Amino acid sequence: SAHARVLVLALIVIIGGGIVGVSTAWFLAKQGINVVLCEKGHIAGEQSGRNWGWVRQQLRDTREMPMIVESLKIWRTLANAIGEDVGFKQTGCLYAARDDDQLERYAAWLPTAEEYGVDTRIISGDELAQYARGAAVTWKGGLYTASDGCAEPHKAAPAIARAATRNGATILTACAVRGLETEAGRVSAVVTEHGAIKASIVLCAAGTWSTIFCRSLGISLPQINVRGTVVRTAPGENVLNGSMWEDTTGIRRRQDGGYTVANSAFLDHSISPSTFRHAFKFLPAFKQEFTSLHLSIGRDFINEWRTPKQWRLDAESPFEKMRVLNPDPNPRAITGIRKSLQTVFPQLADIEIVEAWAGIV
């Protein structure tokens, strides 16, 4: 059987090769800890390679603040620490407000910024116009954090993974973890499609797959999937410093001179058994996103319904049946993004959209 063969011995096994998994592998390997990372597809194949690329303290939930402040310290020296470019720049982050109510809501976050020593402030007029040049919209003001930045998702996680390997970590791609073996109530091995890895500690960093994996172990981890559509433009006129949020549109100037653009008015949730199982826990989030969340029911419901709760460890698991979650972008979202660009930045009205994709959050 597949798990009769012992692949390697490790102290810690990490399941998932996204930004959380590879960063953990790098930090552990630097300390000389024997770590193995297993990824069923390829590094940063899902949300870690599909996100907007913002590295933001601004408007975070208070409970996240200590972590994001520490995270930004790491980002600022990361390229030097790993010896590779990750596309990080401290470019600032701007949330522009069209009316007084919105500006007041943004300003309500200023005490949190002060508490954690973050340089967030309200800007307006000519100063705001410096950061968003040639905009056709008149804003009341904006919340601006100069110390925020951005990075390139397609570069960052793969570069960190390579650094982890150089420091002694073992990274196995196209290697799905099927489950765990236990002895005396403790983890003793991780069973992969290629064999077992003896280990006493396991970190599940499997992103949207975490619920299915944990459920097979009798652990409930509530998750609801939302699909977001993102586009990448060709290089265009420099109208923006860093990252900006305006009405329903998030836009970031990329390292290549193009823009990564998304529109939050088109978030898609495909109703599945998980929706009903976790509905009560996610009610506040659904209420918050009510106007922008588009509900549908279809293939995803059937697919999840057919996914077994448990499976044999010597046979194919759900993680081998779909190596990379690659949802289709929403065409209406792409149209919305195009309209937003025409409305806010007329200079980008005819800019070419060279790629569109969707990610599961």
PDB file of N, CA, C and O in Angstrom, residues 62-101:
ATOM      1  N   THR A  62      -8.820  44.871  14.623  1.00  0.00           N
ATOM      2  CA  THR A  62      -7.895  45.098  15.746  1.00  0.00           C
ATOM      3  C   THR A  62      -7.163  43.812  16.142  1.00  0.00           C
ATOM      4  O   THR A  62      -5.982  43.851  16.500  1.00  0.00           O
ATOM      5  N   ARG A  63      -7.855  42.678  16.044  1.00  0.00           N
ATOM      6  CA  ARG A  63      -7.244  41.401  16.462  1.00  0.00           C
ATOM      7  C   ARG A  63      -6.106  40.978  15.542  1.00  0.00           C
ATOM      8  O   ARG A  63      -5.268  40.172  15.918  1.00  0.00           O
ATOM      9  N   GLU A  64      -6.080  41.528  14.326  1.00  0.00           N
ATOM     10  CA  GLU A  64      -5.004  41.192  13.379  1.00  0.00           C
ATOM     11  C   GLU A  64      -3.789  42.108  13.515  1.00  0.00           C
ATOM     12  O   GLU A  64      -2.737  41.821  12.932  1.00  0.00           O
ATOM     13  N   MET A  65      -3.932  43.230  14.204  1.00  0.00           N
ATOM     14  CA  MET A  65      -2.923  44.279  14.154  1.00  0.00           C
ATOM     15  C   MET A  65      -1.519  43.851  14.596  1.00  0.00           C
ATOM     16  O   MET A  65      -0.549  44.137  13.895  1.00  0.00           O
ATOM     17  N   PRO A  66      -1.377  43.167  15.746  1.00  0.00           N
ATOM     18  CA  PRO A  66      -0.004  42.790  16.125  1.00  0.00           C
ATOM     19  C   PRO A  66       0.673  41.939  15.045  1.00  0.00           C
ATOM     20  O   PRO A  66       1.866  42.103  14.762  1.00  0.00           O
ATOM     21  N   MET A  67      -0.099  41.065  14.390  1.00  0.00           N
ATOM     22  CA  MET A  67       0.451  40.178  13.381  1.00  0.00           C
ATOM     23  C   MET A  67       0.851  40.935  12.107  1.00  0.00           C
ATOM     24  O   MET A  67       1.921  40.709  11.547  1.00  0.00           O
ATOM     25  N   ILE A  68       0.003  41.866  11.647  1.00  0.00           N
ATOM     26  CA  ILE A  68       0.320  42.574  10.400  1.00  0.00           C
ATOM     27  C   ILE A  68       1.461  43.572  10.601  1.00  0.00           C
ATOM     28  O   ILE A  68       2.280  43.786   9.698  1.00  0.00           O
ATOM     29  N   VAL A  69       1.556  44.194  11.784  1.00  0.00           N
ATOM     30  CA  VAL A  69       2.684  45.103  12.059  1.00  0.00           C
ATOM     31  C   VAL A  69       3.994  44.317  12.008  1.00  0.00           C
ATOM     32  O   VAL A  69       4.980  44.743  11.393  1.00  0.00           O
ATOM     33  N   GLU A  70       4.001  43.144  12.637  1.00  0.00           N
ATOM     34  CA  GLU A  70       5.192  42.267  12.600  1.00  0.00           C
ATOM     35  C   GLU A  70       5.467  41.799  11.175  1.00  0.00           C
ATOM     36  O   GLU A  70       6.619  41.754  10.727  1.00  0.00           O
ATOM     37  N   SER A  71       4.405  41.455  10.459  1.00  0.00           N
ATOM     38  CA  SER A  71       4.542  40.972   9.083  1.00  0.00           C
ATOM     39  C   SER A  71       5.214  42.021   8.193  1.00  0.00           C
ATOM     40  O   SER A  71       6.102  41.699   7.393  1.00  0.00           O
ATOM     41  N   LEU A  72       4.794  43.271   8.344  1.00  0.00           N
ATOM     42  CA  LEU A  72       5.395  44.321   7.513  1.00  0.00           C
ATOM     43  C   LEU A  72       6.873  44.520   7.815  1.00  0.00           C
ATOM     44  O   LEU A  72       7.661  44.804   6.917  1.00  0.00           O
ATOM     45  N   LYS A  73       7.258  44.342   9.070  1.00  0.00           N
ATOM     46  CA  LYS A  73       8.694  44.410   9.414  1.00  0.00           C
ATOM     47  C   LYS A  73       9.469  43.363   8.624  1.00  0.00           C
ATOM     48  O   LYS A  73      10.570  43.612   8.135  1.00  0.00           O
ATOM     49  N   ILE A  74       8.876  42.169   8.515  1.00  0.00           N
ATOM     50  CA  ILE A  74       9.530  41.073   7.779  1.00  0.00           C
ATOM     51  C   ILE A  74       9.578  41.390   6.288  1.00  0.00           C
ATOM     52  O   ILE A  74      10.611  41.216   5.633  1.00  0.00           O
ATOM     53  N   TRP A  75       8.466  41.864   5.727  1.00  0.00           N
ATOM     54  CA  TRP A  75       8.424  42.186   4.295  1.00  0.00           C
ATOM     55  C   TRP A  75       9.504  43.198   3.903  1.00  0.00           C
ATOM     56  O   TRP A  75      10.095  43.098   2.822  1.00  0.00           O
ATOM     57  N   ARG A  76       9.752  44.174   4.774  1.00  0.00           N
ATOM     58  CA  ARG A  76      10.690  45.252   4.415  1.00  0.00           C
ATOM     59  C   ARG A  76      12.110  44.742   4.196  1.00  0.00           C
ATOM     60  O   ARG A  76      12.874  45.340   3.450  1.00  0.00           O
ATOM     61  N   THR A  77      12.467  43.650   4.862  1.00  0.00           N
ATOM     62  CA  THR A  77      13.839  43.129   4.718  1.00  0.00           C
ATOM     63  C   THR A  77      13.860  41.744   4.048  1.00  0.00           C
ATOM     64  O   THR A  77      14.902  41.105   4.000  1.00  0.00           O
ATOM     65  N   LEU A  78      12.702  41.314   3.551  1.00  0.00           N
ATOM     66  CA  LEU A  78      12.576  39.940   3.051  1.00  0.00           C
ATOM     67  C   LEU A  78      13.485  39.653   1.854  1.00  0.00           C
ATOM     68  O   LEU A  78      14.137  38.611   1.795  1.00  0.00           O
ATOM     69  N   ALA A  79      13.520  40.574   0.880  1.00  0.00           N
ATOM     70  CA  ALA A  79      14.347  40.348  -0.318  1.00  0.00           C
ATOM     71  C   ALA A  79      15.811  40.125   0.053  1.00  0.00           C
ATOM     72  O   ALA A  79      16.463  39.214  -0.477  1.00  0.00           O
ATOM     73  N   ASN A  80      16.305  40.930   0.991  1.00  0.00           N
ATOM     74  CA  ASN A  80      17.702  40.753   1.443  1.00  0.00           C
ATOM     75  C   ASN A  80      17.874  39.447   2.198  1.00  0.00           C
ATOM     76  O   ASN A  80      18.869  38.744   2.035  1.00  0.00           O
ATOM     77  N   ALA A  81      16.875  39.117   3.023  1.00  0.00           N
ATOM     78  CA  ALA A  81      16.976  37.912   3.859  1.00  0.00           C
ATOM     79  C   ALA A  81      17.005  36.636   3.022  1.00  0.00           C
ATOM     80  O   ALA A  81      17.713  35.689   3.361  1.00  0.00           O
ATOM     81  N   ILE A  82      16.246  36.609   1.917  1.00  0.00           N
ATOM     82  CA  ILE A  82      16.200  35.378   1.114  1.00  0.00           C
ATOM     83  C   ILE A  82      17.049  35.470  -0.154  1.00  0.00           C
ATOM     84  O   ILE A  82      17.245  34.469  -0.847  1.00  0.00           O
ATOM     85  N   GLY A  83      17.542  36.679  -0.458  1.00  0.00           N
ATOM     86  CA  GLY A  83      18.413  36.829  -1.625  1.00  0.00           C
ATOM     87  C   GLY A  83      17.665  36.786  -2.947  1.00  0.00           C
ATOM     88  O   GLY A  83      18.249  36.464  -3.980  1.00  0.00           O
ATOM     89  N   GLU A  84      16.360  37.114  -2.926  1.00  0.00           N
ATOM     90  CA  GLU A  84      15.560  37.130  -4.165  1.00  0.00           C
ATOM     91  C   GLU A  84      14.546  38.248  -4.103  1.00  0.00           C
ATOM     92  O   GLU A  84      14.042  38.592  -3.032  1.00  0.00           O
ATOM     93  N   ASP A  85      14.205  38.781  -5.267  1.00  0.00           N
ATOM     94  CA  ASP A  85      13.174  39.820  -5.352  1.00  0.00           C
ATOM     95  C   ASP A  85      11.788  39.211  -5.145  1.00  0.00           C
ATOM     96  O   ASP A  85      11.473  38.175  -5.730  1.00  0.00           O
ATOM     97  N   VAL A  86      10.997  39.846  -4.291  1.00  0.00           N
ATOM     98  CA  VAL A  86       9.601  39.403  -4.088  1.00  0.00           C
ATOM     99  C   VAL A  86       8.624  40.483  -4.558  1.00  0.00           C
ATOM    100  O   VAL A  86       7.422  40.358  -4.356  1.00  0.00           O
ATOM    101  N   GLY A  87       9.173  41.531  -5.169  1.00  0.00           N
ATOM    102  CA  GLY A  87       8.324  42.618  -5.666  1.00  0.00           C
ATOM    103  C   GLY A  87       7.812  43.547  -4.594  1.00  0.00           C
ATOM    104  O   GLY A  87       6.920  44.353  -4.851  1.00  0.00           O
ATOM    105  N   PHE A  88       8.388  43.478  -3.379  1.00  0.00           N
ATOM    106  CA  PHE A  88       7.869  44.319  -2.295  1.00  0.00           C
ATOM    107  C   PHE A  88       8.342  45.757  -2.433  1.00  0.00           C
ATOM    108  O   PHE A  88       9.514  46.023  -2.679  1.00  0.00           O
ATOM    109  N   LYS A  89       7.401  46.681  -2.252  1.00  0.00           N
ATOM    110  CA  LYS A  89       7.723  48.105  -2.194  1.00  0.00           C
ATOM    111  C   LYS A  89       6.835  48.748  -1.148  1.00  0.00           C
ATOM    112  O   LYS A  89       5.654  48.400  -1.035  1.00  0.00           O
ATOM    113  N   GLN A  90       7.400  49.687  -0.411  1.00  0.00           N
ATOM    114  CA  GLN A  90       6.602  50.453   0.556  1.00  0.00           C
ATOM    115  C   GLN A  90       6.027  51.646  -0.203  1.00  0.00           C
ATOM    116  O   GLN A  90       6.658  52.689  -0.315  1.00  0.00           O
ATOM    117  N   THR A  91       4.842  51.470  -0.751  1.00  0.00           N
ATOM    118  CA  THR A  91       4.275  52.447  -1.681  1.00  0.00           C
ATOM    119  C   THR A  91       3.116  53.238  -1.098  1.00  0.00           C
ATOM    120  O   THR A  91       2.605  54.145  -1.736  1.00  0.00           O
ATOM    121  N   GLY A  92       2.654  52.840   0.088  1.00  0.00           N
ATOM    122  CA  GLY A  92       1.502  53.504   0.686  1.00  0.00           C
ATOM    123  C   GLY A  92       0.187  52.897   0.231  1.00  0.00           C
ATOM    124  O   GLY A  92       0.112  52.221  -0.800  1.00  0.00           O
ATOM    125  N   CYS A  93      -0.843  53.129   1.031  1.00  0.00           N
ATOM    126  CA  CYS A  93      -2.176  52.597   0.745  1.00  0.00           C
ATOM    127  C   CYS A  93      -3.199  53.708   0.976  1.00  0.00           C
ATOM    128  O   CYS A  93      -3.159  54.383   2.010  1.00  0.00           O
ATOM    129  N   LEU A  94      -4.083  53.892   0.003  1.00  0.00           N
ATOM    130  CA  LEU A  94      -5.058  54.982   0.048  1.00  0.00           C
ATOM    131  C   LEU A  94      -6.472  54.429  -0.095  1.00  0.00           C
ATOM    132  O   LEU A  94      -6.757  53.664  -1.009  1.00  0.00           O
ATOM    133  N   TYR A  95      -7.351  54.811   0.840  1.00  0.00           N
ATOM    134  CA  TYR A  95      -8.783  54.527   0.722  1.00  0.00           C
ATOM    135  C   TYR A  95      -9.475  55.870   0.496  1.00  0.00           C
ATOM    136  O   TYR A  95      -9.538  56.684   1.412  1.00  0.00           O
ATOM    137  N   ALA A  96      -9.961  56.103  -0.714  1.00  0.00           N
ATOM    138  CA  ALA A  96     -10.576  57.390  -1.060  1.00  0.00           C
ATOM    139  C   ALA A  96     -12.073  57.356  -0.772  1.00  0.00           C
ATOM    140  O   ALA A  96     -12.758  56.378  -1.077  1.00  0.00           O
ATOM    141  N   ALA A  97     -12.581  58.444  -0.186  1.00  0.00           N
ATOM    142  CA  ALA A  97     -13.998  58.524   0.211  1.00  0.00           C
ATOM    143  C   ALA A  97     -14.723  59.560  -0.641  1.00  0.00           C
ATOM    144  O   ALA A  97     -14.255  60.694  -0.773  1.00  0.00           O
ATOM    145  N   ARG A  98     -15.885  59.162  -1.181  1.00  0.00           N
ATOM    146  CA  ARG A  98     -16.651  60.078  -2.041  1.00  0.00           C
ATOM    147  C   ARG A  98     -17.546  61.019  -1.249  1.00  0.00           C
ATOM    148  O   ARG A  98     -17.978  62.044  -1.758  1.00  0.00           O
ATOM    149  N   ASP A  99     -17.868  60.655   0.010  1.00  0.00           N
ATOM    150  CA  ASP A  99     -18.755  61.521   0.799  1.00  0.00           C
ATOM    151  C   ASP A  99     -18.304  61.561   2.259  1.00  0.00           C
ATOM    152  O   ASP A  99     -17.428  60.810   2.678  1.00  0.00           O
ATOM    153  N   ASP A 100     -18.928  62.449   3.029  1.00  0.00           N
ATOM    154  CA  ASP A 100     -18.543  62.656   4.424  1.00  0.00           C
ATOM    155  C   ASP A 100     -18.771  61.410   5.276  1.00  0.00           C
ATOM    156  O   ASP A 100     -17.968  61.111   6.158  1.00  0.00           O
ATOM    157  N   ASP A 101     -19.873  60.713   5.030  1.00  0.00           N
ATOM    158  CA  ASP A 101     -20.176  59.502   5.819  1.00  0.00           C
ATOM    159  C   ASP A 101     -19.069  58.466   5.689  1.00  0.00           C
ATOM    160  O   ASP A 101     -18.626  57.888   6.686  1.00  0.00           O
TER     161      ASP A 101
END
